[in-house]
Amino acid sequence: MIKRIYFIFTLCSLSLMVFAQYPAPQVRYTSFVPNTNNIEIRWDASTAPGVSYYEVRYYYPPRPPLDDGWVKINGNINAAGDLSLTFDASTLTQANPLAEPVIVGVQAFDASGASLNTLETYTFDSTVYLTADYDSCQASVNLNWNHYRFKQWPQPGSVEYQVFISQDNGATFNYFTSVSNTQNNLQITDLETDRDYVLYVSAISENNPGEVANSNTVQVNTTMARLPEYMYANFASYGNKSAINLSFSIDPLSETSIYNILRSASVDGPYEQIEQVTTDEKEISYSDNIAFVNGPYYYKLEVVNYCGVNIRESENTASTLLLQRNGEAVQPELSWNSYQNWLGGVSHYSIERRFSNEVFTEITSLSDTIYTDSELETLVENNYPAKVCYRITGIESGGINTSTSNTICYELPVNIRFEYDAFTPGSGAGNETFGPTIDFIPDEYLFRILDRNGRKVYESRNAEDTRWDGKINGTLAPVGAYMCLLQYRVGGGKKHTIQAAVVVVQ
């Protein structure tokens, strides 16, 4: 009984050894059909006798290459027919050749369905899985793929990888470049932007030119964020609290949002970054808090792509108008720099003036950059304030943009004086009132008349109505000498005091 059992075991062992002594069919290549999801596998006939059909099986790491770990693809392939199989990669249920390399092998079977070989590790093949990453910062495409098993090709000779590219969605592929069989990556840096490309890699054997192992195809869109076609510096203008207000316009179709504001003390530079602004707005406003007296200043806008690279500057600069003061107080001479680089050029400069805290009013316009205000001499004794201020507004041709200069002020001579020291109130003689003559009115003003005992008999704080009619509480003042006291201040400056005497006569 023991011998019989041994005999049966020996037959089984012998049968397995017979089947196992034949190697698996040699896979010639496993290749994607370009621009499709189909995979073609072709192999040599098995050397085992009695082969009836073949089965193509697959597995993927980290599954070990054991017979019970392989998964069958589709049906049986007749041994008398074409030794190849083309299948859709999406039909694989436990692997995805479009997302990973997949190992493929072939088993031979006899008519009874018995396997004539195992899938040894030296006979299987794998797909070439290709990935592509587009680096918009460097405007390059990085290709990576797994190595093909070149050693399985009979007499492989010289082998390499060839890269093919299509610019028409895979309708036509053209050879692009080659790399050695030891390299499985490539950086492409000369693709056009805003294009759609399709690429694949082929493992090529010099001795077997008809046999190639193509990778899957990858699509690459080289679209980058749309840069602005134009950027304009609208103006640089002095505003409140001496800040310089800036305005820039950006192409509304631009897809960028990071900008540098640049400043220089010279129109020719160098320019330094004073602020980085992140915004999706196409009109950028900014206030530069810098002392205007160190100007004029010049400004540009610079666009930054999402990789932090400075790409382009505005087509023009914005410049400040720095108004300088010269000349005598009653004949101010104004001068300023020309506005630089308006796209439309400068139409003219508006000269604006105001007295004290009134609003600015245009007094003239010109194309020159110097002006003398001779009108002030004609305004003496006409109750104009003693503080006069000027500013210049540059106007772009077409009236699109304006730039306002800093404001400069002059203190005009008040020049207070008394034309006589005696008057005759109520006499009808023509000198019935008493008060000072003033060229220009000070900001603060106080005029008092005191009797010889120091008592106030008259007071006025209005320099435009400042004459004493010689009455005290509606009654003519007694004849005699009186003291007058006058105090004034211009523009918050020093307080001035004038004392004088006046005589009331009959």
Coordinates of C-alpha atoms in Angstrom, one line a residue:
M1 CA 0.0 0.0 0.0
I2 CA 2.8 2.4 0.8
K3 CA 4.6 1.6 -2.5
R4 CA 1.4 2.4 -4.5
I5 CA 1.0 5.7 -2.9
Y6 CA 4.6 6.5 -3.6
F7 CA 4.1 5.5 -7.2
I8 CA 1.2 7.8 -7.7
F9 CA 3.1 10.7 -6.1
T10 CA 6.0 10.0 -8.4
L11 CA 3.7 10.2 -11.5
C12 CA 2.3 13.5 -10.4
S13 CA 5.7 14.9 -9.7
L14 CA 6.9 13.7 -13.1
S15 CA 3.9 15.2 -14.8
L16 CA 4.6 18.6 -13.2
M17 CA 8.2 18.4 -14.1
V18 CA 7.3 17.7 -17.7
F19 CA 5.1 20.7 -17.9
A20 CA 7.5 22.9 -16.0
Q21 CA 10.5 22.1 -18.1
Y22 CA 9.2 24.3 -21.0
P23 CA 9.6 28.1 -20.6
A24 CA 6.7 30.4 -21.1
P25 CA 6.3 31.9 -24.6
Q26 CA 8.7 34.7 -25.2
V27 CA 6.9 38.1 -25.3
R28 CA 8.2 40.2 -28.1
Y29 CA 6.7 43.5 -27.1
T30 CA 3.9 45.1 -25.2
S31 CA 2.8 48.4 -26.8
F32 CA 0.1 51.0 -26.7
V33 CA -1.5 51.8 -30.0
P34 CA -0.7 55.6 -30.2
N35 CA -3.4 58.0 -29.1
T36 CA -5.7 55.1 -28.0
N37 CA -6.3 53.1 -24.9
N38 CA -5.6 49.8 -26.8
I39 CA -2.6 47.7 -25.9
E40 CA -1.1 45.2 -28.3
I41 CA 1.0 42.2 -27.0
R42 CA 2.8 39.9 -29.4
W43 CA 4.8 36.7 -28.5
D44 CA 6.8 33.8 -30.0
A45 CA 5.3 30.3 -30.1
S46 CA 5.9 28.1 -27.2
T47 CA 8.6 25.4 -27.5
A48 CA 6.4 22.9 -25.6
P49 CA 4.7 20.1 -27.7
G50 CA 1.0 19.9 -28.0
V51 CA 0.2 23.6 -27.6
S52 CA -3.5 24.2 -28.3
Y53 CA -4.0 27.8 -27.2
Y54 CA -2.6 30.7 -25.2
E55 CA -3.8 32.9 -22.5
V56 CA -2.5 36.4 -21.8
R57 CA -2.4 37.3 -18.2
Y58 CA -1.4 40.4 -16.2
Y59 CA -0.4 41.5 -12.7
Y60 CA 1.0 44.6 -11.2
P61 CA 3.4 45.3 -8.3
P62 CA 3.5 44.7 -5.5
R63 CA 1.7 41.4 -6.3
P64 CA 4.3 38.6 -6.5
P65 CA 4.6 36.9 -10.0
L66 CA 3.0 33.6 -9.0
D67 CA 0.6 31.6 -11.2
D68 CA -2.3 32.2 -8.8
G69 CA -1.6 36.0 -8.8
W70 CA -2.1 36.5 -12.5
V71 CA -5.4 37.7 -14.0
K72 CA -6.5 36.5 -17.4
I73 CA -7.2 39.0 -20.2
N74 CA -10.1 38.2 -22.5
G75 CA -10.4 34.7 -24.2
N76 CA -8.1 32.1 -25.5
I77 CA -5.8 32.7 -28.5
N78 CA -5.6 29.8 -30.9
A79 CA -2.0 28.5 -31.2
A80 CA -2.4 28.1 -35.0
G81 CA -3.4 31.8 -35.4
D82 CA -1.8 35.2 -35.0
L83 CA 0.2 35.1 -31.8
S84 CA -1.0 38.6 -30.6
L85 CA -3.7 40.2 -28.6
T86 CA -5.0 43.7 -28.7
F87 CA -7.3 44.8 -25.8
D88 CA -8.7 47.9 -24.3
A89 CA -6.7 49.0 -21.2
S90 CA -9.9 49.9 -19.4
T91 CA -11.1 46.3 -19.5
L92 CA -8.5 45.3 -16.8
T93 CA -10.3 45.1 -13.5
Q94 CA -7.4 45.0 -11.1
A95 CA -4.9 47.3 -12.8
N96 CA -4.9 50.5 -14.8
P97 CA -2.3 50.8 -17.5
L98 CA -3.3 54.4 -17.9
A99 CA -2.2 55.2 -14.4
E100 CA 0.6 52.6 -13.7
P101 CA 2.9 50.1 -15.5
V102 CA 1.3 46.7 -15.8
I103 CA 3.1 43.4 -16.1
V104 CA 1.9 41.1 -18.9
G105 CA 2.8 37.4 -19.6
V106 CA 1.6 34.5 -21.8
Q107 CA 0.9 30.9 -20.8
A108 CA 0.6 27.9 -23.2
F109 CA -2.1 25.2 -22.7
D110 CA -2.7 21.8 -24.3
A111 CA -6.1 20.6 -25.6
S112 CA -7.1 19.3 -22.2
G113 CA -6.6 22.8 -20.7
A114 CA -3.4 21.8 -18.8
S115 CA -0.8 24.6 -18.5
L116 CA 2.5 23.8 -20.2
N117 CA 4.5 26.5 -18.4
T118 CA 4.5 28.8 -15.5
L119 CA 5.0 32.6 -15.8
E120 CA 8.6 32.9 -14.7
T121 CA 10.0 36.3 -13.9
Y122 CA 12.3 36.3 -16.9
T123 CA 9.6 35.8 -19.5
F124 CA 7.0 38.5 -18.7
D125 CA 6.9 42.0 -20.1
S126 CA 5.5 45.3 -18.9
T127 CA 3.8 48.3 -20.4
V128 CA 5.6 51.7 -20.6
Y129 CA 3.7 54.1 -18.4
L130 CA 4.4 57.8 -19.3
T131 CA 3.6 60.9 -17.2
A132 CA 3.9 64.5 -18.2
D133 CA 4.0 67.6 -15.9
Y134 CA 3.8 71.0 -17.4
D135 CA 5.8 73.6 -15.4
S136 CA 4.3 77.0 -16.4
C137 CA 6.9 78.8 -14.4
Q138 CA 9.7 77.4 -16.6
A139 CA 7.5 76.9 -19.6
S140 CA 8.7 73.3 -19.8
V141 CA 7.3 69.8 -19.9
N142 CA 8.8 67.1 -17.8
L143 CA 8.3 63.5 -19.1
N144 CA 8.9 60.5 -16.9
W145 CA 8.4 56.8 -17.7
N146 CA 9.3 53.3 -16.4
H147 CA 12.1 51.4 -18.1
Y148 CA 11.1 48.8 -20.7
R149 CA 12.5 45.3 -20.4
F150 CA 14.9 45.6 -23.3
K151 CA 16.8 42.4 -22.3
Q152 CA 13.8 40.3 -23.4
W153 CA 14.2 41.3 -27.0
P154 CA 16.2 38.7 -29.1
Q155 CA 19.5 40.2 -30.0
P156 CA 18.5 43.7 -29.0
G157 CA 21.5 45.4 -30.4
S158 CA 21.4 49.2 -30.0
V159 CA 18.2 50.2 -28.2
E160 CA 16.9 53.7 -27.2
Y161 CA 13.8 55.7 -26.4
Q162 CA 12.2 57.9 -29.0
V163 CA 9.8 60.7 -28.2
F164 CA 7.0 61.5 -30.6
I165 CA 4.8 64.6 -30.5
S166 CA 1.6 65.8 -32.1
Q167 CA 0.3 69.4 -32.3
D168 CA -3.1 68.4 -33.8
N169 CA -4.6 66.2 -31.0
G170 CA -2.9 63.0 -32.1
A171 CA -3.9 63.1 -35.8
T172 CA -0.3 63.2 -36.8
F173 CA 2.7 62.3 -34.7
N174 CA 6.2 63.5 -35.5
Y175 CA 9.6 62.3 -34.2
F176 CA 10.9 64.8 -31.6
T177 CA 14.1 63.4 -30.1
S178 CA 15.8 60.3 -28.7
V179 CA 17.5 59.4 -25.5
S180 CA 19.5 56.3 -24.4
N181 CA 18.0 53.2 -23.0
T182 CA 19.4 54.1 -19.6
Q183 CA 17.4 57.4 -19.4
N184 CA 13.7 57.4 -18.5
N185 CA 13.0 61.1 -18.3
L186 CA 13.2 64.2 -20.5
Q187 CA 12.6 67.9 -20.0
I188 CA 11.2 69.7 -23.1
T189 CA 11.7 73.5 -22.9
D190 CA 10.9 74.7 -26.4
L191 CA 7.1 74.1 -26.7
E192 CA 4.9 77.0 -27.7
T193 CA 2.6 78.4 -25.0
D194 CA -1.2 78.1 -25.3
R195 CA -1.1 75.0 -27.3
D196 CA -2.4 71.4 -27.0
Y197 CA 0.2 68.7 -27.4
V198 CA 0.0 64.9 -27.4
L199 CA 3.1 62.9 -26.7
Y200 CA 4.3 59.3 -26.3
V201 CA 7.5 57.4 -25.9
S202 CA 8.7 54.4 -27.9
A203 CA 11.2 51.8 -26.9
I204 CA 13.1 51.1 -30.2
S205 CA 15.4 48.2 -31.1
E206 CA 17.9 48.8 -33.9
N207 CA 17.9 45.1 -34.9
N208 CA 14.2 44.7 -34.7
P209 CA 12.9 48.0 -36.2
G210 CA 9.4 46.6 -36.7
E211 CA 9.0 45.9 -33.0
V212 CA 8.4 48.9 -30.8
A213 CA 7.0 49.3 -27.3
N214 CA 4.9 52.4 -27.2
S215 CA 3.9 54.1 -24.0
N216 CA 0.4 55.5 -23.3
T217 CA -0.2 58.9 -24.8
V218 CA -0.3 62.0 -22.6
Q219 CA -1.9 65.3 -23.3
V220 CA -0.2 68.5 -22.4
N221 CA -1.9 71.9 -22.5
T222 CA 0.7 74.7 -22.3
T223 CA -1.8 77.4 -21.4
M224 CA -0.3 80.0 -19.1
A225 CA -2.0 82.8 -17.2
R226 CA -2.8 85.5 -19.8
L227 CA -0.4 88.3 -19.4
P228 CA -1.6 91.9 -19.9
E229 CA -1.2 93.1 -23.4
Y230 CA -0.7 96.6 -21.9
M231 CA -0.3 98.4 -18.6
Y232 CA -0.5 102.2 -18.4
A233 CA 0.6 104.6 -15.7
N234 CA -2.3 107.0 -15.6
F235 CA -1.0 109.7 -13.3
A236 CA 1.0 110.6 -10.2
S237 CA -0.6 113.4 -8.3
Y238 CA -0.1 115.1 -5.0
G239 CA -3.0 114.6 -2.6
N240 CA -3.8 115.3 1.0
K241 CA -1.1 115.1 3.6
S242 CA 1.6 115.3 1.0
A243 CA 0.9 111.7 -0.2
I244 CA 1.4 111.0 -3.9
N245 CA -1.6 109.3 -5.4
L246 CA -0.9 106.9 -8.2
S247 CA -3.2 105.3 -10.8
F248 CA -2.5 102.4 -13.2
S249 CA -4.7 100.7 -15.9
I250 CA -4.2 97.1 -16.8
D251 CA -5.5 95.1 -19.8
P252 CA -8.9 93.8 -18.6
L253 CA -8.3 90.4 -20.3
S254 CA -5.2 89.8 -18.2
E255 CA -5.3 86.8 -15.8
T256 CA -2.5 88.1 -13.6
S257 CA -3.0 89.5 -10.1
I258 CA 0.5 90.3 -8.7
Y259 CA 2.1 93.7 -9.4
N260 CA 5.1 95.6 -8.2
I261 CA 5.0 99.4 -7.9
L262 CA 8.3 100.9 -8.8
R263 CA 9.7 104.3 -8.0
S264 CA 12.8 106.3 -9.1
A265 CA 14.1 109.8 -8.6
S266 CA 15.1 109.8 -12.3
V267 CA 13.0 109.0 -15.3
D268 CA 15.8 106.8 -16.6
G269 CA 16.1 104.9 -13.3
P270 CA 17.2 102.9 -11.5
Y271 CA 13.7 102.0 -10.2
E272 CA 13.1 100.3 -6.8
Q273 CA 10.1 98.3 -5.7
I274 CA 8.1 100.2 -3.0
E275 CA 5.1 97.9 -2.8
Q276 CA 3.7 94.6 -4.1
V277 CA 0.0 94.6 -4.7
T278 CA -2.2 91.5 -5.2
T279 CA -5.5 92.3 -6.8
D280 CA -7.8 91.1 -9.6
E281 CA -8.8 94.7 -10.2
K282 CA -7.7 96.2 -13.5
E283 CA -7.4 99.8 -12.1
I284 CA -4.8 100.0 -9.4
S285 CA -4.7 103.0 -7.0
Y286 CA -1.9 103.5 -4.5
S287 CA -0.7 106.3 -2.2
D288 CA 3.0 106.8 -1.7
N289 CA 3.7 108.6 1.6
I290 CA 7.0 110.2 0.7
A291 CA 8.2 113.8 1.2
F292 CA 7.5 115.6 -2.0
V293 CA 10.4 118.1 -1.6
N294 CA 12.8 115.3 -2.6
G295 CA 11.1 114.8 -5.9
P296 CA 10.1 114.9 -8.6
Y297 CA 9.4 111.1 -8.6
Y298 CA 8.7 108.7 -11.4
Y299 CA 6.6 105.5 -11.2
K300 CA 6.1 102.3 -13.1
L301 CA 4.0 99.2 -12.7
E302 CA 5.5 95.7 -13.1
V303 CA 3.5 92.5 -13.5
V304 CA 4.7 89.3 -11.7
N305 CA 3.7 85.9 -12.9
Y306 CA 2.6 83.2 -10.4
C307 CA 6.1 81.9 -10.3
G308 CA 7.4 85.1 -8.9
V309 CA 9.1 86.2 -12.1
N310 CA 8.9 89.8 -13.1
I311 CA 7.5 89.7 -16.6
R312 CA 6.7 93.2 -17.9
E313 CA 6.6 96.9 -17.0
S314 CA 4.1 99.5 -17.9
E315 CA 4.4 101.1 -21.3
N316 CA 5.0 104.5 -19.7
T317 CA 5.9 106.2 -16.4
A318 CA 3.9 108.5 -14.2
S319 CA 5.7 111.5 -12.9
T320 CA 5.0 114.1 -10.2
L321 CA 4.9 117.8 -10.7
L322 CA 7.2 119.5 -8.2
L323 CA 6.3 123.2 -7.9
Q324 CA 9.1 125.5 -6.8
R325 CA 8.8 129.0 -5.3
N326 CA 10.8 132.0 -6.4
G327 CA 10.4 135.8 -6.7
E328 CA 9.1 138.6 -4.5
A329 CA 6.1 138.2 -2.3
V330 CA 3.9 140.4 -4.4
Q331 CA 5.3 139.0 -7.7
P332 CA 5.7 135.2 -7.2
E333 CA 7.6 133.3 -9.8
L334 CA 6.5 129.7 -10.1
S335 CA 8.5 127.0 -11.9
W336 CA 8.0 123.2 -12.2
N337 CA 9.2 120.2 -14.0
S338 CA 7.6 118.8 -17.1
Y339 CA 5.2 115.9 -16.7
Q340 CA 6.9 112.8 -18.3
N341 CA 5.6 110.1 -20.5
W342 CA 1.9 110.5 -20.8
L343 CA 0.9 108.4 -23.8
G344 CA -1.1 111.4 -25.1
G345 CA 1.4 114.0 -24.1
V346 CA 0.7 117.1 -22.1
S347 CA -2.0 119.4 -23.4
H348 CA -1.3 122.3 -21.0
Y349 CA -0.7 123.3 -17.4
S350 CA -3.4 125.0 -15.4
I351 CA -2.2 127.6 -12.9
E352 CA -4.5 127.6 -9.8
R353 CA -4.5 130.2 -7.0
R354 CA -6.3 130.6 -3.8
F355 CA -6.3 133.2 -1.0
S356 CA -6.2 132.0 2.6
N357 CA -8.4 128.9 2.8
E358 CA -10.6 129.5 -0.2
V359 CA -10.9 127.0 -3.0
F360 CA -8.4 126.9 -5.8
T361 CA -9.4 128.8 -9.0
E362 CA -7.7 128.7 -12.3
I363 CA -6.1 132.0 -13.2
T364 CA -4.5 131.0 -16.5
S365 CA -3.2 128.0 -18.5
L366 CA 0.0 127.6 -20.5
S367 CA 2.3 125.1 -22.1
D368 CA 5.4 126.5 -20.5
T369 CA 6.8 125.4 -17.1
I370 CA 7.3 128.9 -15.6
Y371 CA 4.9 131.6 -14.6
T372 CA 5.0 135.0 -12.8
D373 CA 1.8 136.2 -11.1
S374 CA 1.9 140.0 -11.7
E375 CA -1.7 140.5 -10.8
L376 CA -1.0 140.6 -7.1
E377 CA 0.4 144.1 -7.3
T378 CA -3.0 145.3 -8.6
L379 CA -4.9 143.8 -5.6
V380 CA -3.3 146.0 -2.9
E381 CA -5.8 147.6 -0.5
N382 CA -8.6 145.5 -2.1
N383 CA -9.2 143.4 1.0
Y384 CA -7.4 140.3 -0.3
P385 CA -6.0 137.9 2.3
A386 CA -2.3 138.1 3.1
K387 CA -1.8 134.4 2.3
V388 CA -1.8 133.2 -1.3
C389 CA -1.2 129.6 -2.4
Y390 CA -0.6 128.1 -5.8
R391 CA -0.6 124.7 -7.4
I392 CA -0.2 123.4 -11.0
T393 CA -2.3 120.8 -12.7
G394 CA -1.0 119.1 -15.8
I395 CA -3.6 117.9 -18.2
E396 CA -3.0 115.0 -20.7
S397 CA -4.0 115.6 -24.3
G398 CA -7.6 114.5 -24.7
G399 CA -8.3 115.4 -21.1
I400 CA -8.1 111.8 -19.9
N401 CA -5.7 112.1 -17.0
T402 CA -4.5 115.0 -14.8
S403 CA -1.6 115.4 -12.4
T404 CA -1.6 118.0 -9.6
S405 CA 1.5 119.4 -8.1
N406 CA 2.3 120.1 -4.5
T407 CA 1.0 123.4 -3.1
I408 CA 3.2 126.4 -2.2
C409 CA 2.2 129.5 -0.3
Y410 CA 3.4 133.0 0.0
E411 CA 2.8 135.5 2.9
L412 CA 1.9 138.8 1.2
P413 CA 3.0 142.0 3.0
V414 CA 0.2 143.2 5.3
N415 CA 1.8 146.7 5.3
I416 CA -0.5 148.2 8.0
R417 CA -0.2 152.0 8.3
F418 CA -2.1 155.0 9.7
E419 CA -2.4 157.9 7.2
Y420 CA -3.1 160.6 9.8
D421 CA -3.1 160.9 13.6
A422 CA -6.1 163.2 14.1
F423 CA -9.7 163.2 12.7
T424 CA -12.9 165.1 13.2
P425 CA -15.9 162.8 13.7
G426 CA -19.3 164.1 12.8
S427 CA -17.8 167.2 11.1
G428 CA -18.5 166.4 7.5
A429 CA -15.0 167.5 6.7
G430 CA -14.1 164.2 5.0
N431 CA -11.9 162.7 7.8
E432 CA -14.7 161.6 10.1
T433 CA -13.3 158.0 10.8
F434 CA -10.1 156.6 11.9
G435 CA -8.4 153.3 11.1
P436 CA -5.4 151.6 9.4
T437 CA -4.8 151.2 5.7
I438 CA -4.0 147.5 5.0
D439 CA -2.5 146.1 1.7
F440 CA -3.4 142.5 2.3
I441 CA -5.7 141.2 5.1
P442 CA -4.0 139.0 7.8
D443 CA -5.6 135.8 9.1
E444 CA -5.9 137.1 12.7
Y445 CA -6.7 140.7 13.4
L446 CA -7.6 142.8 16.5
F447 CA -8.0 146.6 16.5
R448 CA -8.8 148.5 19.7
I449 CA -9.1 152.2 20.8
L450 CA -8.5 153.0 24.4
D451 CA -9.1 156.3 26.3
R452 CA -6.4 157.9 28.4
N453 CA -7.6 155.8 31.4
G454 CA -7.0 152.6 29.4
R455 CA -10.7 151.8 29.0
K456 CA -11.7 150.2 25.6
V457 CA -14.0 152.5 23.6
Y458 CA -13.8 150.6 20.3
E459 CA -12.9 147.1 19.1
S460 CA -12.9 145.3 15.7
R461 CA -11.7 141.8 14.7
N462 CA -12.7 142.3 11.1
A463 CA -9.8 143.8 9.1
E464 CA -12.2 144.6 6.2
D465 CA -14.4 146.8 8.5
T466 CA -12.0 148.4 10.9
R467 CA -12.6 152.2 11.1
W468 CA -13.7 154.0 14.3
D469 CA -16.4 156.6 13.7
G470 CA -15.3 158.6 16.8
K471 CA -18.3 157.6 18.9
I472 CA -18.6 155.9 22.3
N473 CA -21.9 154.1 22.8
G474 CA -23.5 156.2 20.0
T475 CA -22.3 159.5 21.4
L476 CA -19.4 161.5 19.9
A477 CA -16.2 160.9 21.9
P478 CA -14.8 163.8 23.9
V479 CA -12.0 165.8 22.3
G480 CA -8.6 164.6 23.2
A481 CA -5.9 161.9 22.7
Y482 CA -6.7 158.2 22.5
M483 CA -4.5 155.1 22.3
C484 CA -4.9 152.6 19.4
L485 CA -3.6 149.0 19.7
L486 CA -3.4 146.7 16.6
Q487 CA -2.4 143.0 16.7
Y488 CA -2.3 140.6 13.7
R489 CA -1.0 137.3 12.6
V490 CA -0.5 135.8 9.1
G491 CA -0.7 132.0 8.4
G492 CA -0.2 130.9 11.9
G493 CA 3.1 132.8 12.2
K494 CA 4.3 135.4 14.7
K495 CA 1.8 137.8 16.2
H496 CA 2.6 141.4 15.4
T497 CA 1.6 144.4 17.6
I498 CA 1.4 148.1 16.5
Q499 CA 0.7 150.9 19.0
A500 CA -0.2 154.5 18.0
A501 CA -2.0 157.6 19.2
V502 CA -4.9 159.5 17.6
V503 CA -6.5 162.8 18.5
V504 CA -10.2 163.6 18.3
V505 CA -10.7 167.2 17.4
Q506 CA -13.7 169.5 16.7

